[in-house]
Amino acid sequence: MYSLWERFKAGITEIFQSRVVVIILMFCIMSAILVQRVFYLQIVKGQEYLDDYKLQIQKTKEVQGTRGNIYDRNGYLLAYNELAYAVTIEDIGEYDDREHKNEELNRVVSSVIQMVESNGDTVIKNFGIILDNDNNYTYVAQNETQRLRFVADVYGKRTIDELSAKQKNISAEALINYLCTDEVNGYGIDQSAMERSQVLKLVNVRYAISLNSYQKFIATTIAEDVSDETVAVVMENLDSLQGVNIEEESMRRYADSYCFANIIGYIGQISQEEYDALSKKEKEEYSKTDTIGKSGLEKTMDSELQGKKGEIKLYVNSVGKVIETINQKNPKAGNDVYLSIDANLQKAAYHIIEQELAGILLSRIQNALDYDRTQVKDGSDVIIPIGDVYNTFINNEILDMNHFGEEEAGVTEKEVFAAFSARKESVIQDISGILTDPNAKAYRDYPKEKQAYLTYIVSDLLTGGGVIRSDAIDTNDATYKAWRDDESINIYTYLTYAISQNWVDTSLLKEYADAKGEYTDSNELYQGMINYIIEDIQSDNSFNKLIYRYMIKAGAVTGRQICLMLYEQGILTFDEAQYNGLNSGGISAYDFVRGKIETLEITPGQLALEPCTGSIVITDTNSGKVLACVSYPGYDNNRLANAMDSNYYQKLVTDQARPFYNNATQEKTAPGSTYKPLVSIAGLMEGVVNVNTYLPCSGIYEKVEPNPTCWIYPSSHGGLNVAGALQHSCNCYYYEVGYRLSLQDNGISQIESDNREGESTGVYYSSNLGLENLKKYATQFGLGETSGLEIPESEPQISDDSSVPSSIGQGTNNYTVSQLARYVTAIANKGTVYDLSLLDKVTSVEGDVIKEYEPKVYNTISDVPDSYWSAVHTGMRNMVTSHGDLFSTINASNVKLSGKSGTAQQSKTHPDHGLFVGFAPSDSPEVAFAIRIANGYSSNYACEIGSDVMEYYYEITPEDELITGKAAQVKLKTTGGD
């Protein structure tokens, strides 16, 4: 028997040999060690670690150098930098989860927005989605590539190709909803709790913050260039605004923006697309957060203006908050760029053009609500009914028609909105009835108003919207022709037929169709199409404009109401006497509008009627340097620089006067008679005429068919030589020159025996040969290529159709004003064709010249005898002296001006384009110029602009007499030969 002790020892041994006991023992030992370690860390060393738990992480932040200034040739500052206050935010919070993060960030951002706006400042508006006039979300991008690039950025995709089909087709509304509600990437915004405008502002800022999500130490701007009041209120509340701060930022500013915007351009943050387009070497100089030139010379000269980056070493804590900053490398300011432009001349020319356009409008506006321009025989006979003027206040969105129905709208606004609402309901009922009636009248049997609504539905809404696929339509189909050409069928017949022929994208209609089974039949699809149409026009801003147009024509919305609303919406500075006079009928709306155009309180650029645009390019004849490059109307590039105002950008893009479009370098028209000096040189050099050759003008030219006429027809000029032909701009003379340039083989030797019908030479006539000869000289004068300017320019087009009309600047000749200026510069200096330039020099910040831009000669036309140049110059000089009504002041001065006017026809229902080219002084040219007024009726007006600009340049007439701030008193008499 074991003793008690032995039994106890055996039990203990058995316990310690058990695996469970061993595990428990080890667990107890480890727990004891862990408890001891926790005690040491939390109690013994706790305070020390608490003070230093925010681990320091080193980051390097690039700092852009101060952008260089842009000056005119005389040192006048055009683009510069200015320090201003900005409200910024850094995402430095510590959050429990994403929901907590969204809640806190939204609270802070909303508070800041309220503070900023309460002091009259605005938050950033550079997001790719805005609210349209129907309060619907819409993309800012004007083409599909830009839209998809923006969508790809939102989804975090590097390229467009990485987007799914659903993402590519996402609507602006759906994208906003995604950003507000997505569980992973959404901002947790309750859209039902606020107005859309507030949602969009919040999304704007949250999206901007998200772009820096991987670089939290970089602050995001919420509002820039804020007032002292905003600074004060934000600073007072910093303790409750986590991550918010007031910082100084360098803001890009532009002087006299409207006059220079089309050549200076503006800056903005580099896009992914722009960054991807950089070369490997350029990417070393740029980063994805850089501000760069987006257009104009800001873009062209970006590498000079940009400067060199500096670096700042930052120490940030574990949540990205900067806790220490050390300067590592100072940035270097960019170089300054001096232009060849004379700023005072540029501004003067801009205002002279505006005054002339206002004068033309006043000369053509008549007191009629409606006018059928299709009944006129010539574009020069077109008038502007006052009804079109009233309508453009709505059509070009000078007035905000959505405000008419707002609670805070003015008395007249509410009155107009009530009438419009009733009219719209009636129109929709009528349209619904027509769409559902298979026996409705044919299109041509409806009045013009209903035709306009039906055309809009088919052309703009259905075809333009992709419901009717234009690429699927058989244009030779009889039913299609009956609708489009004969107008002999009704809209019901056309649309149901389109469905039956599979011209319709039925996938867009199925959600509108009340399908009774799995498949949708044609009747259900057509009903879906009707539902689609009615739903769309209920909120379609363009359709609303169409209704207003016909209400104005009918007098249902009066001119008095339009004028009163200009005051109620603050478009015009309030004048109680005039407001009351309009209200009581003491002042007529017709006289009121004319008065406001007269004083330029309402400008041609705002009205966007014909004419509303003009351009001039003035050059130094001895260098090709550009002294002025004006495009009217301009725009305020200050609102696009720095953080772009997306709403303003959208307004510019949709403005019917096209302020974004550089009329001097991008708009092309036929040159008209301004082409005749070139054809004179061509005819002389090819030997088909000489300086003493007199060619007959009977008013009609019968050697080609159809017979073209001279501008003087049914009168005639008789016999003229080249100088006389230029002076009187005789079309028949140049028809004959063009004809003779087209004679092959021995045709020219038979010319003396020819009769009016060209019976002796007709067999030798080859239009293609004539076109080749004309092209040869057009190319020599630089009209085959762009002019050399450092900003975007449209490609020229030398005529390739019909040598005889091409010889008077018609055919398919199409050139920009800049290209015509280059050509007339070569006429002035007798054969030196320069590459035009807007640049003078580049200097360092210290003023040292880094680069000078020397004249580049494109071509020298050296084989033209001086007698030929003299003949052309004489004709151009005589053109000016023989029109004393247009050039009386300059003709009476010591400055001799030479020129050539021209008119280019667009169509019989639109006014002709007016052009004028010239140079001065005639005997020793210093400057040359080209001017165009698109749809300007007559070259008279371009001549008046040219005369005024030269009077300003040579100080013939005091500036305050030329630039009056009022519409010019234009002359209605037309010049001969255009």
Short mmCIF file of N, CA and C in Angstrom, two decimals, residues 481-562:
data_model
loop_
_atom_site.label_atom_id
_atom_site.label_comp_id
_atom_site.label_asym_id
_atom_site.label_seq_id
_atom_site.Cartn_x
_atom_site.Cartn_y
_atom_site.Cartn_z
N LYS A 481 -39.73 61.86 -97.68
CA LYS A 481 -39.75 63.05 -98.53
C LYS A 481 -41.07 63.80 -98.40
N ALA A 482 -42.16 63.05 -98.24
CA ALA A 482 -43.47 63.70 -98.09
C ALA A 482 -43.51 64.55 -96.82
N TRP A 483 -42.80 64.08 -95.79
CA TRP A 483 -42.73 64.87 -94.55
C TRP A 483 -41.74 66.03 -94.67
N ARG A 484 -40.55 65.72 -95.12
CA ARG A 484 -39.50 66.73 -95.12
C ARG A 484 -39.64 67.76 -96.23
N ASP A 485 -39.91 67.29 -97.45
CA ASP A 485 -39.90 68.19 -98.61
C ASP A 485 -41.29 68.70 -98.99
N ASP A 486 -42.21 67.76 -99.16
CA ASP A 486 -43.55 68.15 -99.63
C ASP A 486 -44.44 68.66 -98.51
N GLU A 487 -44.15 68.24 -97.28
CA GLU A 487 -44.95 68.64 -96.11
C GLU A 487 -46.42 68.25 -96.30
N SER A 488 -46.63 67.13 -96.98
CA SER A 488 -47.99 66.74 -97.39
C SER A 488 -48.62 65.70 -96.48
N ILE A 489 -47.91 65.27 -95.44
CA ILE A 489 -48.49 64.30 -94.51
C ILE A 489 -48.45 64.89 -93.10
N ASN A 490 -49.19 64.24 -92.19
CA ASN A 490 -49.19 64.75 -90.82
C ASN A 490 -48.13 64.04 -89.98
N ILE A 491 -47.92 64.56 -88.79
CA ILE A 491 -46.87 64.03 -87.92
C ILE A 491 -47.19 62.62 -87.45
N TYR A 492 -48.46 62.31 -87.27
CA TYR A 492 -48.87 60.96 -86.87
C TYR A 492 -48.39 59.95 -87.91
N THR A 493 -48.64 60.24 -89.19
CA THR A 493 -48.25 59.34 -90.27
C THR A 493 -46.74 59.16 -90.30
N TYR A 494 -46.02 60.26 -90.16
CA TYR A 494 -44.56 60.17 -90.25
C TYR A 494 -43.98 59.37 -89.09
N LEU A 495 -44.42 59.65 -87.88
CA LEU A 495 -43.82 58.99 -86.72
C LEU A 495 -44.19 57.50 -86.65
N THR A 496 -45.42 57.16 -86.95
CA THR A 496 -45.79 55.73 -86.94
C THR A 496 -45.04 54.98 -88.05
N TYR A 497 -44.83 55.66 -89.17
CA TYR A 497 -44.06 55.05 -90.26
C TYR A 497 -42.61 54.86 -89.83
N ALA A 498 -42.05 55.85 -89.16
CA ALA A 498 -40.66 55.75 -88.69
C ALA A 498 -40.49 54.56 -87.76
N ILE A 499 -41.49 54.31 -86.90
CA ILE A 499 -41.43 53.14 -86.02
C ILE A 499 -41.47 51.85 -86.83
N SER A 500 -42.33 51.81 -87.83
CA SER A 500 -42.47 50.59 -88.65
C SER A 500 -41.22 50.29 -89.46
N GLN A 501 -40.45 51.34 -89.77
CA GLN A 501 -39.24 51.16 -90.59
C GLN A 501 -37.98 50.99 -89.75
N ASN A 502 -38.17 50.86 -88.43
CA ASN A 502 -37.03 50.69 -87.51
C ASN A 502 -36.07 51.87 -87.54
N TRP A 503 -36.60 53.06 -87.77
CA TRP A 503 -35.79 54.27 -87.69
C TRP A 503 -35.70 54.77 -86.24
N VAL A 504 -36.46 54.12 -85.37
CA VAL A 504 -36.60 54.60 -83.99
C VAL A 504 -35.86 53.67 -83.04
N ASP A 505 -35.14 54.27 -82.10
CA ASP A 505 -34.48 53.51 -81.04
C ASP A 505 -35.53 53.20 -79.98
N THR A 506 -36.17 52.05 -80.12
CA THR A 506 -37.31 51.71 -79.26
C THR A 506 -36.92 51.50 -77.80
N SER A 507 -35.62 51.26 -77.54
CA SER A 507 -35.20 51.05 -76.15
C SER A 507 -35.41 52.31 -75.30
N LEU A 508 -35.44 53.46 -75.97
CA LEU A 508 -35.64 54.71 -75.24
C LEU A 508 -37.10 54.98 -74.94
N LEU A 509 -38.00 54.17 -75.53
CA LEU A 509 -39.43 54.43 -75.38
C LEU A 509 -40.15 53.41 -74.51
N LYS A 510 -39.52 52.28 -74.26
CA LYS A 510 -40.23 51.19 -73.58
C LYS A 510 -40.71 51.56 -72.18
N GLU A 511 -39.92 52.36 -71.47
CA GLU A 511 -40.36 52.73 -70.12
C GLU A 511 -41.55 53.68 -70.16
N TYR A 512 -41.79 54.29 -71.33
CA TYR A 512 -42.93 55.21 -71.47
C TYR A 512 -44.16 54.49 -72.04
N ALA A 513 -43.94 53.28 -72.54
CA ALA A 513 -45.03 52.54 -73.17
C ALA A 513 -45.77 51.68 -72.14
N ASP A 514 -47.06 51.59 -72.31
CA ASP A 514 -47.88 50.77 -71.42
C ASP A 514 -48.02 49.39 -72.06
N ALA A 515 -46.96 48.60 -71.96
CA ALA A 515 -46.93 47.29 -72.61
C ALA A 515 -47.84 46.31 -71.89
N LYS A 516 -48.61 45.57 -72.67
CA LYS A 516 -49.56 44.62 -72.08
C LYS A 516 -48.98 43.22 -71.98
N GLY A 517 -47.91 43.00 -72.68
CA GLY A 517 -47.29 41.68 -72.64
C GLY A 517 -45.78 41.80 -72.55
N GLU A 518 -45.10 40.70 -72.86
CA GLU A 518 -43.64 40.70 -72.79
C GLU A 518 -43.04 41.60 -73.85
N TYR A 519 -43.70 41.66 -75.02
CA TYR A 519 -43.19 42.45 -76.12
C TYR A 519 -44.08 43.68 -76.33
N THR A 520 -43.49 44.74 -76.87
CA THR A 520 -44.20 45.99 -77.10
C THR A 520 -44.51 46.12 -78.57
N ASP A 521 -45.80 46.24 -78.92
CA ASP A 521 -46.15 46.37 -80.34
C ASP A 521 -46.03 47.82 -80.77
N SER A 522 -46.24 48.07 -82.07
CA SER A 522 -46.02 49.40 -82.64
C SER A 522 -46.96 50.44 -82.05
N ASN A 523 -48.20 50.03 -81.78
CA ASN A 523 -49.16 50.98 -81.18
C ASN A 523 -48.72 51.41 -79.78
N GLU A 524 -48.22 50.42 -79.02
CA GLU A 524 -47.75 50.73 -77.68
C GLU A 524 -46.50 51.61 -77.73
N LEU A 525 -45.64 51.33 -78.72
CA LEU A 525 -44.43 52.15 -78.87
C LEU A 525 -44.79 53.58 -79.24
N TYR A 526 -45.78 53.73 -80.13
CA TYR A 526 -46.16 55.09 -80.51
C TYR A 526 -46.76 55.83 -79.33
N GLN A 527 -47.56 55.13 -78.53
CA GLN A 527 -48.11 55.77 -77.33
C GLN A 527 -46.98 56.14 -76.37
N GLY A 528 -45.96 55.26 -76.30
CA GLY A 528 -44.79 55.58 -75.49
C GLY A 528 -44.07 56.81 -76.01
N MET A 529 -44.00 56.94 -77.35
CA MET A 529 -43.37 58.12 -77.94
C MET A 529 -44.15 59.38 -77.59
N ILE A 530 -45.47 59.30 -77.63
CA ILE A 530 -46.29 60.46 -77.25
C ILE A 530 -46.05 60.82 -75.80
N ASN A 531 -46.03 59.81 -74.93
CA ASN A 531 -45.77 60.06 -73.50
C ASN A 531 -44.40 60.71 -73.30
N TYR A 532 -43.42 60.21 -74.06
CA TYR A 532 -42.06 60.75 -74.00
C TYR A 532 -42.06 62.22 -74.41
N ILE A 533 -42.74 62.53 -75.51
CA ILE A 533 -42.79 63.90 -76.02
C ILE A 533 -43.44 64.84 -75.01
N ILE A 534 -44.62 64.44 -74.53
CA ILE A 534 -45.38 65.31 -73.62
C ILE A 534 -44.60 65.53 -72.32
N GLU A 535 -43.97 64.47 -71.80
CA GLU A 535 -43.20 64.61 -70.56
C GLU A 535 -42.02 65.54 -70.77
N ASP A 536 -41.36 65.42 -71.92
CA ASP A 536 -40.17 66.22 -72.15
C ASP A 536 -40.50 67.70 -72.32
N ILE A 537 -41.51 68.02 -73.12
CA ILE A 537 -41.81 69.43 -73.38
C ILE A 537 -42.41 70.12 -72.17
N GLN A 538 -42.87 69.33 -71.20
CA GLN A 538 -43.36 69.94 -69.96
C GLN A 538 -42.26 70.73 -69.27
N SER A 539 -41.01 70.26 -69.39
CA SER A 539 -39.91 70.91 -68.66
C SER A 539 -38.77 71.33 -69.57
N ASP A 540 -39.03 71.35 -70.88
CA ASP A 540 -37.98 71.67 -71.85
C ASP A 540 -37.81 73.18 -71.98
N ASN A 541 -36.65 73.67 -71.60
CA ASN A 541 -36.39 75.10 -71.63
C ASN A 541 -36.46 75.66 -73.05
N SER A 542 -35.93 74.92 -74.02
CA SER A 542 -35.94 75.40 -75.41
C SER A 542 -37.37 75.47 -75.95
N PHE A 543 -38.20 74.53 -75.56
CA PHE A 543 -39.60 74.56 -75.99
C PHE A 543 -40.32 75.75 -75.35
N ASN A 544 -39.99 76.03 -74.10
CA ASN A 544 -40.56 77.21 -73.43
C ASN A 544 -40.21 78.49 -74.18
N LYS A 545 -38.96 78.57 -74.64
CA LYS A 545 -38.53 79.74 -75.40
C LYS A 545 -39.35 79.89 -76.68
N LEU A 546 -39.66 78.76 -77.29
CA LEU A 546 -40.45 78.79 -78.53
C LEU A 546 -41.85 79.33 -78.26
N ILE A 547 -42.44 78.93 -77.14
CA ILE A 547 -43.76 79.44 -76.78
C ILE A 547 -43.70 80.94 -76.53
N TYR A 548 -42.69 81.38 -75.79
CA TYR A 548 -42.53 82.81 -75.54
C TYR A 548 -42.37 83.58 -76.84
N ARG A 549 -41.64 83.00 -77.77
CA ARG A 549 -41.42 83.68 -79.07
C ARG A 549 -42.74 84.01 -79.74
N TYR A 550 -43.63 83.04 -79.78
CA TYR A 550 -44.91 83.28 -80.47
C TYR A 550 -45.87 84.10 -79.62
N MET A 551 -45.71 84.06 -78.33
CA MET A 551 -46.51 84.96 -77.49
C MET A 551 -46.10 86.41 -77.73
N ILE A 552 -44.80 86.64 -77.90
CA ILE A 552 -44.31 88.00 -78.19
C ILE A 552 -44.77 88.45 -79.56
N LYS A 553 -44.69 87.56 -80.55
CA LYS A 553 -45.16 87.90 -81.89
C LYS A 553 -46.63 88.30 -81.88
N ALA A 554 -47.41 87.62 -81.05
CA ALA A 554 -48.85 87.87 -81.00
C ALA A 554 -49.22 88.99 -80.05
N GLY A 555 -48.24 89.51 -79.32
CA GLY A 555 -48.52 90.57 -78.35
C GLY A 555 -49.07 90.07 -77.04
N ALA A 556 -49.06 88.74 -76.83
CA ALA A 556 -49.55 88.18 -75.57
C ALA A 556 -48.57 88.45 -74.43
N VAL A 557 -47.29 88.55 -74.76
CA VAL A 557 -46.29 89.11 -73.85
C VAL A 557 -45.81 90.38 -74.53
N THR A 558 -45.96 91.50 -73.87
CA THR A 558 -45.73 92.79 -74.52
C THR A 558 -44.30 93.29 -74.31
N GLY A 559 -43.92 94.22 -75.18
CA GLY A 559 -42.63 94.87 -75.03
C GLY A 559 -42.53 95.60 -73.71
N ARG A 560 -43.62 96.19 -73.27
CA ARG A 560 -43.64 96.89 -71.98
C ARG A 560 -43.27 95.93 -70.86
N GLN A 561 -43.84 94.73 -70.89
CA GLN A 561 -43.55 93.75 -69.85
C GLN A 561 -42.08 93.31 -69.88
N ILE A 562 -41.57 93.10 -71.09
CA ILE A 562 -40.16 92.73 -71.21
C ILE A 562 -39.26 93.80 -70.60
#
